[in-house]
């Protein structure tokens, strides 16, 4: 199962890097901490120039190479300044995988002031996957130095 998770993370990262609007991507939560179980979802956070572009469209989901998995369903949720698309992936086996793709503006990663929700996400586990301009690196360094 872990290799399947890594394959999904890798393919989503490839997709994110190819998107001009996406400035950074991170794996967050239990998968980033290394404490995930077989039932854990895959949480990904994206910093985007236009996060609502991804919310208003579903076409981009088909641009991600999901391998032998297919999209069964999805649901959008809003968490303050971040919105998430919870995607249910399925295969021919009985295992279902949930991938939470969260999008926020660059301001989500601001350290002046640091949003408490952002701080919690980083403290709960954050593995940077793509960060061409260093926004996530700066955020993670700050959070870890201030809050451990």
Tab-separated table of N, CA and C in Angstrom:
chain	number	residue	atom	x	y	z
A	1	UNK	N	0.823	-1.200	0.000
A	1	UNK	CA	0.000	0.000	0.000
A	1	UNK	C	0.864	1.260	0.000
A	2	UNK	N	1.977	1.245	0.764
A	2	UNK	CA	2.821	2.436	0.843
A	2	UNK	C	3.393	2.807	-0.520
A	3	UNK	N	3.795	1.813	-1.316
A	3	UNK	CA	4.334	2.152	-2.632
A	3	UNK	C	3.251	2.780	-3.503
A	4	UNK	N	2.003	2.364	-3.333
A	4	UNK	CA	0.904	2.969	-4.080
A	4	UNK	C	0.710	4.425	-3.648
A	5	UNK	N	0.825	4.678	-2.363
A	5	UNK	CA	0.732	6.050	-1.855
A	5	UNK	C	1.842	6.892	-2.465
A	6	UNK	N	3.068	6.390	-2.450
A	6	UNK	CA	4.192	7.137	-3.017
A	6	UNK	C	4.001	7.381	-4.511
A	7	UNK	N	3.442	6.409	-5.226
A	7	UNK	CA	3.180	6.596	-6.657
A	7	UNK	C	2.154	7.703	-6.879
A	8	UNK	N	1.111	7.718	-6.068
A	8	UNK	CA	0.096	8.770	-6.178
A	8	UNK	C	0.722	10.126	-5.887
A	9	UNK	N	1.486	10.207	-4.812
A	9	UNK	CA	2.138	11.469	-4.445
A	9	UNK	C	3.059	11.923	-5.577
A	10	UNK	N	3.813	11.011	-6.144
A	10	UNK	CA	4.728	11.346	-7.232
A	10	UNK	C	3.969	11.862	-8.456
A	11	UNK	N	2.892	11.191	-8.826
A	11	UNK	CA	2.129	11.611	-10.006
A	11	UNK	C	1.440	12.955	-9.791
A	12	UNK	N	0.906	13.176	-8.599
A	12	UNK	CA	0.280	14.464	-8.307
A	12	UNK	C	1.344	15.565	-8.305
A	13	UNK	N	2.531	15.258	-7.810
A	13	UNK	CA	3.621	16.237	-7.832
A	13	UNK	C	4.011	16.573	-9.264
A	14	UNK	N	4.133	15.560	-10.129
A	14	UNK	CA	4.434	15.816	-11.546
A	14	UNK	C	3.394	16.759	-12.139
A	15	UNK	N	2.132	16.470	-11.849
A	15	UNK	CA	1.051	17.321	-12.354
A	15	UNK	C	1.206	18.748	-11.819
A	16	UNK	N	1.432	18.899	-10.520
A	16	UNK	CA	1.522	20.223	-9.898
A	16	UNK	C	2.651	21.051	-10.503
A	17	UNK	N	3.796	20.426	-10.710
A	17	UNK	CA	4.948	21.132	-11.274
A	17	UNK	C	4.625	21.648	-12.679
A	18	UNK	N	3.780	20.941	-13.400
A	18	UNK	CA	3.436	21.345	-14.769
A	18	UNK	C	2.394	22.460	-14.824
A	19	UNK	N	1.834	22.827	-13.687
A	19	UNK	CA	0.795	23.861	-13.638
A	19	UNK	C	1.418	25.218	-13.328
A	20	UNK	N	1.300	26.139	-14.245
A	20	UNK	CA	1.889	27.468	-14.059
A	20	UNK	C	1.333	28.170	-12.825
A	21	UNK	N	0.090	27.904	-12.495
A	21	UNK	CA	-0.571	28.575	-11.373
A	21	UNK	C	-0.139	28.040	-10.009
A	22	UNK	N	0.435	26.840	-9.969
A	22	UNK	CA	0.817	26.246	-8.688
A	22	UNK	C	2.263	26.612	-8.362
A	23	UNK	N	2.435	27.245	-7.211
A	23	UNK	CA	3.748	27.736	-6.786
A	23	UNK	C	4.472	26.766	-5.861
A	24	UNK	N	3.713	25.917	-5.163
A	24	UNK	CA	4.325	24.992	-4.204
A	24	UNK	C	3.347	23.869	-3.889
A	25	UNK	N	3.903	22.745	-3.446
A	25	UNK	CA	3.088	21.589	-3.067
A	25	UNK	C	3.744	20.879	-1.891
A	26	UNK	N	2.905	20.355	-1.004
A	26	UNK	CA	3.419	19.624	0.161
A	26	UNK	C	2.495	18.471	0.506
A	27	UNK	N	3.088	17.406	0.982
A	27	UNK	CA	2.352	16.307	1.596
A	27	UNK	C	2.235	16.662	3.068
A	28	UNK	N	1.027	16.603	3.604
A	28	UNK	CA	0.824	16.973	5.004
A	28	UNK	C	0.086	15.858	5.744
A	29	UNK	N	0.051	15.967	7.059
A	29	UNK	CA	-0.684	15.002	7.869
A	29	UNK	C	0.096	13.735	8.151
A	30	UNK	N	-0.647	12.659	8.377
A	30	UNK	CA	-0.033	11.402	8.821
A	30	UNK	C	0.925	10.808	7.797
A	31	UNK	N	0.632	10.976	6.510
A	31	UNK	CA	1.558	10.457	5.489
A	31	UNK	C	2.900	11.182	5.580
A	32	UNK	N	2.875	12.485	5.834
A	32	UNK	CA	4.118	13.259	5.958
A	32	UNK	C	4.860	12.919	7.248
A	33	UNK	N	4.106	12.628	8.308
A	33	UNK	CA	4.725	12.279	9.606
A	33	UNK	C	5.283	10.869	9.618
A	34	UNK	N	4.812	10.035	8.709
A	34	UNK	CA	5.219	8.631	8.712
A	34	UNK	C	4.417	7.783	9.675
A	35	UNK	N	3.229	8.258	10.066
A	35	UNK	CA	2.386	7.517	11.009
A	35	UNK	C	1.092	7.025	10.364
A	36	UNK	N	1.034	7.049	9.044
A	36	UNK	CA	-0.187	6.659	8.341
A	36	UNK	C	-0.472	5.171	8.505
A	37	UNK	N	-1.744	4.853	8.519
A	37	UNK	CA	-2.192	3.463	8.524
A	37	UNK	C	-2.755	3.143	7.141
A	38	UNK	N	-3.175	1.912	6.948
A	38	UNK	CA	-3.748	1.509	5.661
A	38	UNK	C	-5.012	2.300	5.331
A	39	UNK	N	-5.678	2.832	6.342
A	39	UNK	CA	-6.919	3.577	6.116
A	39	UNK	C	-6.710	5.089	6.032
A	40	UNK	N	-5.481	5.543	6.198
A	40	UNK	CA	-5.204	6.984	6.166
A	40	UNK	C	-5.378	7.544	4.760
A	41	UNK	N	-5.857	8.783	4.703
A	41	UNK	CA	-5.950	9.438	3.407
A	41	UNK	C	-4.609	10.081	3.062
A	42	UNK	N	-4.526	10.617	1.866
A	42	UNK	CA	-3.330	11.303	1.393
A	42	UNK	C	-3.693	12.777	1.313
A	43	UNK	N	-3.063	13.587	2.150
A	43	UNK	CA	-3.368	15.017	2.218
A	43	UNK	C	-2.276	15.813	1.517
A	44	UNK	N	-2.676	16.586	0.526
A	44	UNK	CA	-1.735	17.416	-0.220
A	44	UNK	C	-2.188	18.866	-0.176
A	45	UNK	N	-1.239	19.764	0.014
A	45	UNK	CA	-1.524	21.200	0.077
A	45	UNK	C	-0.803	21.893	-1.063
A	46	UNK	N	-1.533	22.739	-1.791
A	46	UNK	CA	-0.967	23.486	-2.912
A	46	UNK	C	-1.109	24.979	-2.669
A	47	UNK	N	-0.054	25.719	-2.934
A	47	UNK	CA	-0.135	27.174	-2.980
A	47	UNK	C	-0.328	27.536	-4.443
A	48	UNK	N	-1.384	28.288	-4.728
A	48	UNK	CA	-1.716	28.601	-6.117
A	48	UNK	C	-1.997	30.087	-6.301
A	49	UNK	N	-1.662	30.572	-7.484
A	49	UNK	CA	-1.967	31.967	-7.809
A	49	UNK	C	-3.479	32.181	-7.836
A	50	UNK	N	-4.199	31.223	-8.394
A	50	UNK	CA	-5.652	31.317	-8.538
A	50	UNK	C	-6.304	30.024	-8.035
A	51	UNK	N	-6.399	29.828	-6.730
A	51	UNK	CA	-6.955	28.580	-6.209
A	51	UNK	C	-8.381	28.303	-6.692
A	52	UNK	N	-9.159	29.352	-6.901
A	52	UNK	CA	-10.546	29.151	-7.329
A	52	UNK	C	-10.643	28.581	-8.734
A	53	UNK	N	-9.613	28.779	-9.541
A	53	UNK	CA	-9.600	28.180	-10.877
A	53	UNK	C	-9.771	26.663	-10.768
A	54	UNK	N	-9.093	26.060	-9.819
A	54	UNK	CA	-9.168	24.610	-9.646
A	54	UNK	C	-10.510	24.196	-9.046
A	55	UNK	N	-11.091	25.061	-8.246
A	55	UNK	CA	-12.394	24.753	-7.650
A	55	UNK	C	-13.506	24.800	-8.692
A	56	UNK	N	-13.409	25.728	-9.620
A	56	UNK	CA	-14.457	25.911	-10.621
A	56	UNK	C	-14.381	24.882	-11.744
A	57	UNK	N	-13.310	24.143	-11.796
A	57	UNK	CA	-13.104	23.181	-12.877
A	57	UNK	C	-12.913	21.775	-12.310
A	58	UNK	N	-13.275	20.799	-13.102
A	58	UNK	CA	-12.975	19.410	-12.739
A	58	UNK	C	-12.040	18.769	-13.763
A	59	UNK	N	-11.800	19.461	-14.869
A	59	UNK	CA	-10.968	18.905	-15.938
A	59	UNK	C	-9.570	18.532	-15.468
A	60	UNK	N	-9.020	19.316	-14.553
A	60	UNK	CA	-7.645	19.090	-14.109
A	60	UNK	C	-7.473	17.739	-13.429
A	61	UNK	N	-8.534	17.207	-12.838
A	61	UNK	CA	-8.428	15.885	-12.193
A	61	UNK	C	-8.033	14.799	-13.191
A	62	UNK	N	-8.522	14.919	-14.423
A	62	UNK	CA	-8.214	13.904	-15.436
A	62	UNK	C	-6.803	14.055	-15.994
A	63	UNK	N	-6.133	15.142	-15.678
A	63	UNK	CA	-4.760	15.355	-16.148
A	63	UNK	C	-3.733	14.674	-15.239
A	64	UNK	N	-4.177	14.232	-14.077
A	64	UNK	CA	-3.289	13.525	-13.148
A	64	UNK	C	-3.287	12.047	-13.517
A	65	UNK	N	-2.107	11.454	-13.591
A	65	UNK	CA	-1.992	10.031	-13.904
A	65	UNK	C	-2.243	9.231	-12.625
A	66	UNK	N	-3.434	8.682	-12.501
A	66	UNK	CA	-3.801	7.923	-11.305
A	66	UNK	C	-3.406	6.450	-11.423
A	67	UNK	N	-2.694	6.075	-12.491
A	67	UNK	CA	-2.281	4.681	-12.660
A	67	UNK	C	-3.481	3.787	-12.889
A	68	UNK	N	-3.548	2.675	-12.158
A	68	UNK	CA	-4.658	1.732	-12.331
A	68	UNK	C	-5.875	2.097	-11.480
A	69	UNK	N	-5.841	3.246	-10.842
A	69	UNK	CA	-6.965	3.710	-10.030
A	69	UNK	C	-7.879	4.586	-10.876
A	70	UNK	N	-9.123	4.647	-10.478
A	70	UNK	CA	-10.048	5.547	-11.164
A	70	UNK	C	-10.785	6.391	-10.129
A	71	UNK	N	-11.215	7.551	-10.569
A	71	UNK	CA	-11.943	8.455	-9.684
A	71	UNK	C	-13.377	7.955	-9.556
A	72	UNK	N	-13.736	7.650	-8.331
A	72	UNK	CA	-15.088	7.171	-8.043
A	72	UNK	C	-16.029	8.339	-7.752
A	73	UNK	N	-15.535	9.289	-6.962
A	73	UNK	CA	-16.344	10.455	-6.604
A	73	UNK	C	-15.438	11.512	-5.993
A	74	UNK	N	-15.995	12.703	-5.795
A	74	UNK	CA	-15.280	13.748	-5.073
A	74	UNK	C	-16.273	14.675	-4.403
A	75	UNK	N	-15.740	15.379	-3.408
A	75	UNK	CA	-16.542	16.325	-2.645
A	75	UNK	C	-15.639	17.496	-2.274
A	76	UNK	N	-16.166	18.701	-2.405
A	76	UNK	CA	-15.403	19.891	-2.037
A	76	UNK	C	-15.796	20.367	-0.647
A	77	UNK	N	-14.795	20.860	0.086
A	77	UNK	CA	-15.022	21.427	1.419
A	77	UNK	C	-14.189	22.694	1.549
A	78	UNK	N	-14.671	23.612	2.371
A	78	UNK	CA	-13.961	24.868	2.602
A	78	UNK	C	-13.512	24.913	4.052
A	79	UNK	N	-12.235	25.257	4.248
A	79	UNK	CA	-11.647	25.393	5.583
A	79	UNK	C	-11.026	26.781	5.684
A	80	UNK	N	-11.811	27.769	5.984
A	80	UNK	CA	-11.292	29.135	6.071
A	80	UNK	C	-10.789	29.613	4.725
A	81	UNK	N	-9.494	29.925	4.642
A	81	UNK	CA	-8.917	30.445	3.400
A	81	UNK	C	-8.487	29.336	2.437
A	82	UNK	N	-8.689	28.099	2.824
A	82	UNK	CA	-8.303	26.949	2.001
A	82	UNK	C	-9.558	26.179	1.609
A	83	UNK	N	-9.580	25.675	0.389
A	83	UNK	CA	-10.648	24.759	0.005
A	83	UNK	C	-9.990	23.446	-0.414
A	84	UNK	N	-10.726	22.358	-0.254
A	84	UNK	CA	-10.189	21.024	-0.540
A	84	UNK	C	-11.145	20.229	-1.410
A	85	UNK	N	-10.567	19.458	-2.306
A	85	UNK	CA	-11.334	18.480	-3.077
A	85	UNK	C	-10.928	17.105	-2.555
A	86	UNK	N	-11.881	16.419	-1.934
A	86	UNK	CA	-11.670	15.072	-1.406
A	86	UNK	C	-12.042	14.093	-2.515
A	87	UNK	N	-11.043	13.404	-3.047
A	87	UNK	CA	-11.237	12.515	-4.187
A	87	UNK	C	-11.168	11.069	-3.713
A	88	UNK	N	-12.204	10.305	-4.031
A	88	UNK	CA	-12.226	8.872	-3.733
A	88	UNK	C	-11.700	8.125	-4.949
A	89	UNK	N	-10.604	7.393	-4.764
A	89	UNK	CA	-10.028	6.579	-5.830
A	89	UNK	C	-10.326	5.124	-5.543
A	90	UNK	N	-10.557	4.370	-6.588
A	90	UNK	CA	-10.841	2.957	-6.433
A	90	UNK	C	-10.097	2.185	-7.508
A	91	UNK	N	-9.932	0.917	-7.273
A	91	UNK	CA	-9.295	0.022	-8.230
A	91	UNK	C	-10.096	-1.269	-8.248
A	92	UNK	N	-9.560	-2.259	-8.898
A	92	UNK	CA	-10.264	-3.536	-8.955
A	92	UNK	C	-10.205	-4.277	-7.624
A	93	UNK	N	-9.350	-3.821	-6.717
A	93	UNK	CA	-9.290	-4.448	-5.394
A	93	UNK	C	-10.241	-3.710	-4.447
A	94	UNK	N	-10.490	-4.235	-3.270
A	94	UNK	CA	-11.467	-3.612	-2.368
A	94	UNK	C	-10.969	-2.355	-1.655
A	95	UNK	N	-9.715	-1.981	-1.857
A	95	UNK	CA	-9.165	-0.820	-1.161
A	95	UNK	C	-9.581	0.474	-1.849
A	96	UNK	N	-10.097	1.375	-1.075
A	96	UNK	CA	-10.443	2.708	-1.568
A	96	UNK	C	-9.451	3.684	-0.950
A	97	UNK	N	-8.995	4.620	-1.737
A	97	UNK	CA	-8.031	5.611	-1.269
A	97	UNK	C	-8.657	6.989	-1.402
A	98	UNK	N	-8.546	7.778	-0.348
A	98	UNK	CA	-9.006	9.164	-0.403
A	98	UNK	C	-7.796	10.075	-0.510
A	99	UNK	N	-7.842	10.968	-1.489
A	99	UNK	CA	-6.801	11.968	-1.664
A	99	UNK	C	-7.458	13.325	-1.441
A	100	UNK	N	-6.934	14.072	-0.477
A	100	UNK	CA	-7.443	15.415	-0.207
A	100	UNK	C	-6.481	16.417	-0.836
A	101	UNK	N	-6.971	17.120	-1.846
A	101	UNK	CA	-6.181	18.102	-2.575
A	101	UNK	C	-6.640	19.482	-2.118
A	102	UNK	N	-5.821	20.151	-1.309
A	102	UNK	CA	-6.191	21.444	-0.728
A	102	UNK	C	-5.451	22.569	-1.440
A	103	UNK	N	-6.167	23.665	-1.673
A	103	UNK	CA	-5.619	24.800	-2.407
A	103	UNK	C	-5.769	26.076	-1.601
A	104	UNK	N	-4.699	26.838	-1.546
A	104	UNK	CA	-4.731	28.135	-0.883
A	104	UNK	C	-3.874	29.130	-1.635
A	105	UNK	N	-4.124	30.385	-1.379
A	105	UNK	CA	-3.297	31.451	-1.962
A	105	UNK	C	-1.931	31.457	-1.274
A	106	UNK	N	-1.021	32.183	-1.861
A	106	UNK	CA	0.321	32.330	-1.302
A	106	UNK	C	0.261	32.858	0.129
A	107	UNK	N	-0.732	33.664	0.430
A	107	UNK	CA	-0.869	34.238	1.777
A	107	UNK	C	-1.052	33.163	2.848
A	108	UNK	N	-1.491	31.962	2.470
A	108	UNK	CA	-1.636	30.867	3.433
A	108	UNK	C	-0.295	30.577	4.102
A	109	UNK	N	0.794	30.766	3.364
A	109	UNK	CA	2.137	30.451	3.870
A	109	UNK	C	2.825	31.657	4.498
A	110	UNK	N	2.104	32.749	4.677
A	110	UNK	CA	2.703	33.947	5.260
A	110	UNK	C	3.040	33.716	6.735
A	111	UNK	N	4.181	34.245	7.145
A	111	UNK	CA	4.561	34.142	8.564
A	111	UNK	C	4.312	35.454	9.293
A	112	UNK	N	3.838	36.468	8.563
A	112	UNK	CA	3.547	37.772	9.178
A	112	UNK	C	2.160	38.245	8.780
A	113	UNK	N	1.135	37.932	9.479
A	113	UNK	CA	1.121	37.069	10.666
A	113	UNK	C	0.929	35.608	10.262
A	114	UNK	N	1.295	34.728	11.142
A	114	UNK	CA	1.125	33.298	10.925
A	114	UNK	C	-0.279	32.893	11.350
A	115	UNK	N	-1.020	32.311	10.419
A	115	UNK	CA	-2.360	31.814	10.705
A	115	UNK	C	-2.267	30.574	11.598
A	116	UNK	N	-3.131	30.476	12.602
A	116	UNK	CA	-3.075	29.325	13.518
A	116	UNK	C	-3.378	28.014	12.800
A	117	UNK	N	-4.256	28.046	11.802
A	117	UNK	CA	-4.541	26.836	11.030
A	117	UNK	C	-3.332	26.379	10.234
A	118	UNK	N	-2.645	27.321	9.625
A	118	UNK	CA	-1.420	27.014	8.881
A	118	UNK	C	-0.370	26.428	9.815
A	119	UNK	N	-0.203	27.055	10.969
A	119	UNK	CA	0.763	26.570	11.963
A	119	UNK	C	0.465	25.122	12.332
A	120	UNK	N	-0.794	24.814	12.573
A	120	UNK	CA	-1.181	23.459	12.976
A	120	UNK	C	-0.899	22.443	11.874
A	121	UNK	N	-1.210	22.811	10.629
A	121	UNK	CA	-0.947	21.909	9.504
A	121	UNK	C	0.542	21.587	9.428
A	122	UNK	N	1.378	22.604	9.539
A	122	UNK	CA	2.833	22.395	9.451
A	122	UNK	C	3.331	21.578	10.636
A	123	UNK	N	2.871	21.882	11.823
A	123	UNK	CA	3.313	21.141	13.013
A	123	UNK	C	2.871	19.681	12.980
A	124	UNK	N	1.745	19.407	12.337
A	124	UNK	CA	1.229	18.036	12.263
A	124	UNK	C	1.945	17.190	11.217
A	125	UNK	N	2.855	17.780	10.475
A	125	UNK	CA	3.620	17.045	9.473
A	125	UNK	C	3.510	17.691	8.115
A	126	UNK	N	4.650	18.064	7.566
A	126	UNK	CA	4.676	18.750	6.274
A	126	UNK	C	5.946	18.347	5.534
A	127	UNK	N	5.773	17.632	4.434
A	127	UNK	CA	6.903	17.239	3.588
A	127	UNK	C	6.787	17.997	2.272
A	128	UNK	N	7.701	18.896	2.041
A	128	UNK	CA	7.659	19.724	0.833
A	128	UNK	C	7.975	18.863	-0.385
A	129	UNK	N	7.119	18.970	-1.403
A	129	UNK	CA	7.285	18.216	-2.639
A	129	UNK	C	7.790	19.093	-3.777
A	130	UNK	N	7.381	20.341	-3.756
A	130	UNK	CA	7.728	21.296	-4.811
A	130	UNK	C	7.622	22.686	-4.211
A	131	UNK	N	8.669	23.485	-4.387
A	131	UNK	CA	8.683	24.808	-3.758
A	131	UNK	C	9.689	25.689	-4.494
A	132	UNK	N	9.392	26.010	-5.738
A	132	UNK	CA	10.338	26.711	-6.607
A	132	UNK	C	10.801	28.049	-6.046
A	133	UNK	N	9.942	28.748	-5.319
A	133	UNK	CA	10.291	30.082	-4.820
A	133	UNK	C	10.589	30.106	-3.319
A	134	UNK	N	10.561	28.950	-2.657
A	134	UNK	CA	10.952	28.860	-1.253
A	134	UNK	C	9.907	29.273	-0.231
A	135	UNK	N	8.659	29.457	-0.648
A	135	UNK	CA	7.614	29.898	0.285
A	135	UNK	C	7.345	28.872	1.387
A	136	UNK	N	7.228	27.606	1.015
A	136	UNK	CA	6.968	26.575	2.027
A	136	UNK	C	8.191	26.334	2.902
A	137	UNK	N	9.370	26.369	2.310
A	137	UNK	CA	10.593	26.173	3.102
A	137	UNK	C	10.703	27.223	4.193
A	138	UNK	N	10.436	28.469	3.841
A	138	UNK	CA	10.486	29.566	4.813
A	138	UNK	C	9.446	29.346	5.912
A	139	UNK	N	8.248	28.955	5.520
A	139	UNK	CA	7.174	28.700	6.484
A	139	UNK	C	7.552	27.575	7.442
A	140	UNK	N	8.015	26.457	6.917
A	140	UNK	CA	8.356	25.303	7.756
A	140	UNK	C	9.490	25.653	8.713
A	141	UNK	N	10.521	26.317	8.221
A	141	UNK	CA	11.628	26.731	9.103
A	141	UNK	C	11.116	27.616	10.237
A	142	UNK	N	10.269	28.572	9.913
A	142	UNK	CA	9.744	29.484	10.924
A	142	UNK	C	8.915	28.735	11.963
A	143	UNK	N	7.988	27.905	11.509
A	143	UNK	CA	7.112	27.179	12.440
A	143	UNK	C	7.933	26.274	13.344
A	144	UNK	N	8.869	25.538	12.778
A	144	UNK	CA	9.672	24.625	13.598
A	144	UNK	C	10.566	25.376	14.578
A	145	UNK	N	11.075	26.536	14.185
A	145	UNK	CA	11.932	27.299	15.101
A	145	UNK	C	11.128	27.955	16.224
A	146	UNK	N	9.896	28.324	15.955
A	146	UNK	CA	9.074	29.016	16.950
A	146	UNK	C	8.224	28.078	17.806
A	147	UNK	N	7.777	26.980	17.204
A	147	UNK	CA	6.794	26.126	17.874
A	147	UNK	C	7.228	24.673	18.005
A	148	UNK	N	8.425	24.374	17.521
A	148	UNK	CA	8.957	23.021	17.640
A	148	UNK	C	8.236	22.071	16.823
